[in-house]
């Protein structure tokens, strides 16, 4: 299912920022520093299992369950 990585990244950003654009930008910078550039992934991006595992770990580090959100996949 293309776009899973994008949804996971969006979940991390939404849950951690709680609507604050300043915090959302900070989270994006932290993701980039951890090797995941949110701007690279779109809803059409292929789902690379290695990237998914990295995003899941980053989500755990941030205290976010990226596999449980309202979008469902």
N, CA and C atoms as an extended XYZ file, in Angstrom:
219
Properties=species:S:1:pos:R:3:atomname:S:1:resname:S:1:resid:I:1 pbc="F F F"
N         0.841       -1.182        0.000 N   UNK     1
C         0.000        0.000        0.000 CA  UNK     1
C         0.886        1.245        0.000 C   UNK     1
N         0.992        1.918       -1.129 N   UNK     2
C         1.827        3.118       -1.181 CA  UNK     2
C         1.343        4.186       -0.194 C   UNK     2
N         2.295        4.928        0.316 N   UNK     3
C         1.955        6.046        1.190 CA  UNK     3
C         1.968        5.738        2.671 C   UNK     3
N         2.276        4.500        3.061 N   UNK     4
C         2.271        4.149        4.483 CA  UNK     4
C         3.302        4.961        5.257 C   UNK     4
N         4.481        5.141        4.677 N   UNK     5
C         5.538        5.903        5.357 CA  UNK     5
C         5.081        7.340        5.583 C   UNK     5
N         4.469        7.941        4.583 N   UNK     6
C         3.963        9.323        4.702 CA  UNK     6
C         2.955        9.420        5.838 C   UNK     6
N         2.032        8.447        5.909 N   UNK     7
C         1.025        8.458        6.970 CA  UNK     7
C         1.671        8.312        8.343 C   UNK     7
N         2.694        7.465        8.428 N   UNK     8
C         3.377        7.265        9.706 CA  UNK     8
C         4.088        8.550       10.143 C   UNK     8
N         4.762        9.185        9.207 N   UNK     9
C         5.463       10.440        9.509 CA  UNK     9
C         4.463       11.517        9.918 C   UNK     9
N         3.362       11.608        9.185 N   UNK    10
C         2.330       12.596        9.516 CA  UNK    10
C         1.758       12.341       10.918 C   UNK    10
N         1.608       11.072       11.270 N   UNK    11
C         1.103       10.727       12.606 CA  UNK    11
C         2.052       11.227       13.686 C   UNK    11
N         3.350       10.998       13.482 N   UNK    12
C         4.345       11.468       14.453 CA  UNK    12
C         4.263       12.986       14.596 C   UNK    12
N         4.243       13.674       13.470 N   UNK    13
C         4.229       15.141       13.498 CA  UNK    13
C         2.945       15.660       14.155 C   UNK    13
N         1.803       15.089       13.798 N   UNK    14
C         0.528       15.551       14.350 CA  UNK    14
C         0.437       15.313       15.851 C   UNK    14
N         0.820       14.109       16.286 N   UNK    15
C         0.684       13.788       17.700 CA  UNK    15
C         1.662       14.573       18.560 C   UNK    15
N         2.871       14.759       18.079 N   UNK    16
C         3.872       15.478       18.874 CA  UNK    16
C         3.644       16.992       18.864 C   UNK    16
N         3.161       17.540       17.746 N   UNK    17
C         3.015       18.996       17.652 CA  UNK    17
C         1.708       19.493       18.253 C   UNK    17
N         0.689       18.637       18.294 N   UNK    18
C        -0.628       19.004       18.822 CA  UNK    18
C        -1.134       20.324       18.254 C   UNK    18
N        -0.931       20.501       16.938 N   UNK    19
C        -1.481       21.666       16.263 CA  UNK    19
C        -0.567       22.875       16.190 C   UNK    19
N         0.574       22.836       16.852 N   UNK    20
C         1.498       23.964       16.821 CA  UNK    20
C         2.425       23.851       15.612 C   UNK    20
N         2.377       24.845       14.737 N   UNK    21
C         3.218       24.797       13.541 CA  UNK    21
C         4.698       24.924       13.887 C   UNK    21
N         5.002       25.644       14.948 N   UNK    22
C         6.399       25.790       15.364 CA  UNK    22
C         6.951       24.446       15.827 C   UNK    22
N         6.174       23.743       16.636 N   UNK    23
C         6.615       22.428       17.108 CA  UNK    23
C         6.649       21.440       15.948 C   UNK    23
N         5.703       21.527       15.020 N   UNK    24
C         5.701       20.648       13.847 CA  UNK    24
C         6.992       20.812       13.054 C   UNK    24
N         7.430       22.050       12.866 N   UNK    25
C         8.689       22.287       12.154 CA  UNK    25
C         9.872       21.732       12.926 C   UNK    25
N         9.841       21.832       14.238 N   UNK    26
C        10.907       21.281       15.066 CA  UNK    26
C        10.955       19.757       14.943 C   UNK    26
N         9.796       19.121       14.937 N   UNK    27
C         9.722       17.672       14.785 CA  UNK    27
C        10.265       17.270       13.412 C   UNK    27
N         9.947       18.030       12.382 N   UNK    28
C        10.466       17.732       11.035 CA  UNK    28
C        11.988       17.799       11.023 C   UNK    28
N        12.550       18.800       11.689 N   UNK    29
C        14.010       18.916       11.772 CA  UNK    29
C        14.589       17.713       12.518 C   UNK    29
N        13.948       17.305       13.600 N   UNK    30
C        14.428       16.139       14.351 CA  UNK    30
C        14.373       14.878       13.495 C   UNK    30
N        13.324       14.741       12.688 N   UNK    31
C        13.230       13.591       11.786 CA  UNK    31
C        14.371       13.610       10.766 C   UNK    31
N        14.655       14.778       10.238 N   UNK    32
C        15.753       14.906        9.273 CA  UNK    32
C        17.077       14.527        9.932 C   UNK    32
N        17.291       14.981       11.158 N   UNK    33
C        18.520       14.647       11.868 CA  UNK    33
C        18.630       13.146       12.149 C   UNK    33
N        17.490       12.477       12.219 N   UNK    34
C        17.480       11.025       12.427 CA  UNK    34
C        17.511       10.260       11.100 C   UNK    34
N        17.618       10.971        9.986 N   UNK    35
C        17.778       10.334        8.687 CA  UNK    35
C        16.509       10.168        7.872 C   UNK    35
N        15.406       10.756        8.299 N   UNK    36
C        14.145       10.662        7.569 CA  UNK    36
C        13.697       12.079        7.197 C   UNK    36
N        13.707       12.385        5.909 N   UNK    37
C        13.259       13.700        5.453 CA  UNK    37
C        11.778       13.603        5.090 C   UNK    37
N        10.896       14.212        5.888 N   UNK    38
C         9.452       14.115        5.643 CA  UNK    38
C         9.026       14.632        4.274 C   UNK    38
N         9.772       15.570        3.713 N   UNK    39
C         9.394       16.170        2.435 CA  UNK    39
C         9.636       15.234        1.246 C   UNK    39
N        10.393       14.172        1.451 N   UNK    40
C        10.699       13.227        0.376 CA  UNK    40
C         9.540       12.262        0.137 C   UNK    40
N         8.762       11.983        1.169 N   UNK    41
C         7.721       10.967        1.081 CA  UNK    41
C         6.363       11.584        0.766 C   UNK    41
N         5.659       10.952       -0.169 N   UNK    42
C         4.321       11.396       -0.568 CA  UNK    42
C         3.353       10.222       -0.420 C   UNK    42
N         2.098       10.473       -0.706 N   UNK    43
C         1.107        9.398       -0.641 CA  UNK    43
C         1.314        8.386       -1.768 C   UNK    43
N         2.174        8.696       -2.717 N   UNK    44
C         2.484        7.791       -3.826 CA  UNK    44
C         3.811        7.058       -3.632 C   UNK    44
N         4.548        7.367       -2.563 N   UNK    45
C         5.852        6.748       -2.318 CA  UNK    45
C         5.706        5.262       -2.023 C   UNK    45
N         6.625        4.485       -2.592 N   UNK    46
C         6.627        3.052       -2.318 CA  UNK    46
C         6.976        2.807       -0.854 C   UNK    46
N         6.443        1.716       -0.326 N   UNK    47
C         6.682        1.377        1.075 CA  UNK    47
C         7.903        0.470        1.197 C   UNK    47
N         8.996        1.052        1.631 N   UNK    48
C        10.230        0.319        1.844 CA  UNK    48
C        10.213       -0.221        3.276 C   UNK    48
N        10.271       -1.541        3.455 N   UNK    49
C        10.198       -2.118        4.799 CA  UNK    49
C        11.289       -1.605        5.753 C   UNK    49
N        12.474       -1.317        5.225 N   UNK    50
C        13.551       -0.803        6.083 CA  UNK    50
C        13.226        0.603        6.588 C   UNK    50
N        12.681        1.436        5.724 N   UNK    51
C        12.291        2.797        6.122 CA  UNK    51
C        11.135        2.727        7.117 C   UNK    51
N        10.185        1.826        6.887 N   UNK    52
C         9.055        1.671        7.810 CA  UNK    52
C         9.562        1.314        9.200 C   UNK    52
N        10.518        0.392        9.277 N   UNK    53
C        11.078        0.015       10.586 CA  UNK    53
C        11.778        1.196       11.247 C   UNK    53
N        12.492        2.007       10.465 N   UNK    54
C        13.165        3.192       11.022 CA  UNK    54
C        12.156        4.193       11.561 C   UNK    54
N        11.085        4.417       10.797 N   UNK    55
C        10.055        5.367       11.230 CA  UNK    55
C         9.340        4.841       12.476 C   UNK    55
N         9.096        3.535       12.537 N   UNK    56
C         8.485        2.952       13.739 CA  UNK    56
C         9.364        3.178       14.954 C   UNK    56
N        10.690        2.987       14.793 N   UNK    57
C        11.614        3.208       15.917 CA  UNK    57
C        11.628        4.676       16.329 C   UNK    57
N        11.655        5.562       15.357 N   UNK    58
C        11.621        6.995       15.666 CA  UNK    58
C        10.322        7.326       16.399 C   UNK    58
N         9.221        6.766       15.946 N   UNK    59
C         7.940        6.985       16.619 CA  UNK    59
C         8.001        6.535       18.072 C   UNK    59
N         8.564        5.344       18.307 N   UNK    60
C         8.712        4.863       19.697 CA  UNK    60
C         9.586        5.812       20.504 C   UNK    60
N        10.687        6.296       19.900 N   UNK    61
C        11.572        7.246       20.590 CA  UNK    61
C        10.816        8.520       20.979 C   UNK    61
N         9.866        8.924       20.134 N   UNK    62
C         9.070       10.119       20.399 CA  UNK    62
C         7.825        9.826       21.233 C   UNK    62
N         7.598        8.560       21.561 N   UNK    63
C         6.430        8.190       22.359 CA  UNK    63
C         5.140        8.153       21.558 C   UNK    63
N         5.246        7.847       20.262 N   UNK    64
C         4.083        7.817       19.378 CA  UNK    64
C         3.954        6.422       18.781 C   UNK    64
N         2.756        5.863       18.832 N   UNK    65
C         2.484        4.583       18.185 CA  UNK    65
C         2.041        4.882       16.760 C   UNK    65
N         2.939        4.705       15.803 N   UNK    66
C         2.636        5.065       14.416 CA  UNK    66
C         1.746        4.042       13.729 C   UNK    66
N         1.556        2.890       14.333 N   UNK    67
C         0.692        1.868       13.741 CA  UNK    67
C        -0.736        1.957       14.202 C   UNK    67
N        -1.017        2.912       15.077 N   UNK    68
C        -2.388        3.080       15.578 CA  UNK    68
C        -2.787        4.544       15.426 C   UNK    68
N        -3.540        4.812       14.400 N   UNK    69
C        -4.049        6.178       14.185 CA  UNK    69
C        -5.353        6.102       13.427 C   UNK    69
N        -5.981        7.225       13.284 N   UNK    70
C        -7.339        7.258       12.720 CA  UNK    70
C        -7.397        6.903       11.244 C   UNK    70
N        -6.293        7.042       10.502 N   UNK    71
C        -6.310        6.776        9.074 CA  UNK    71
C        -6.455        5.302        8.739 C   UNK    71
N        -5.906        4.435        9.564 N   UNK    72
C        -5.990        2.989        9.374 CA  UNK    72
C        -5.270        2.514        8.124 C   UNK    72
N        -4.409        1.528        8.300 N   UNK    73
C        -3.746        0.902        7.157 CA  UNK    73
C        -3.252       -0.450        7.505 C   UNK    73
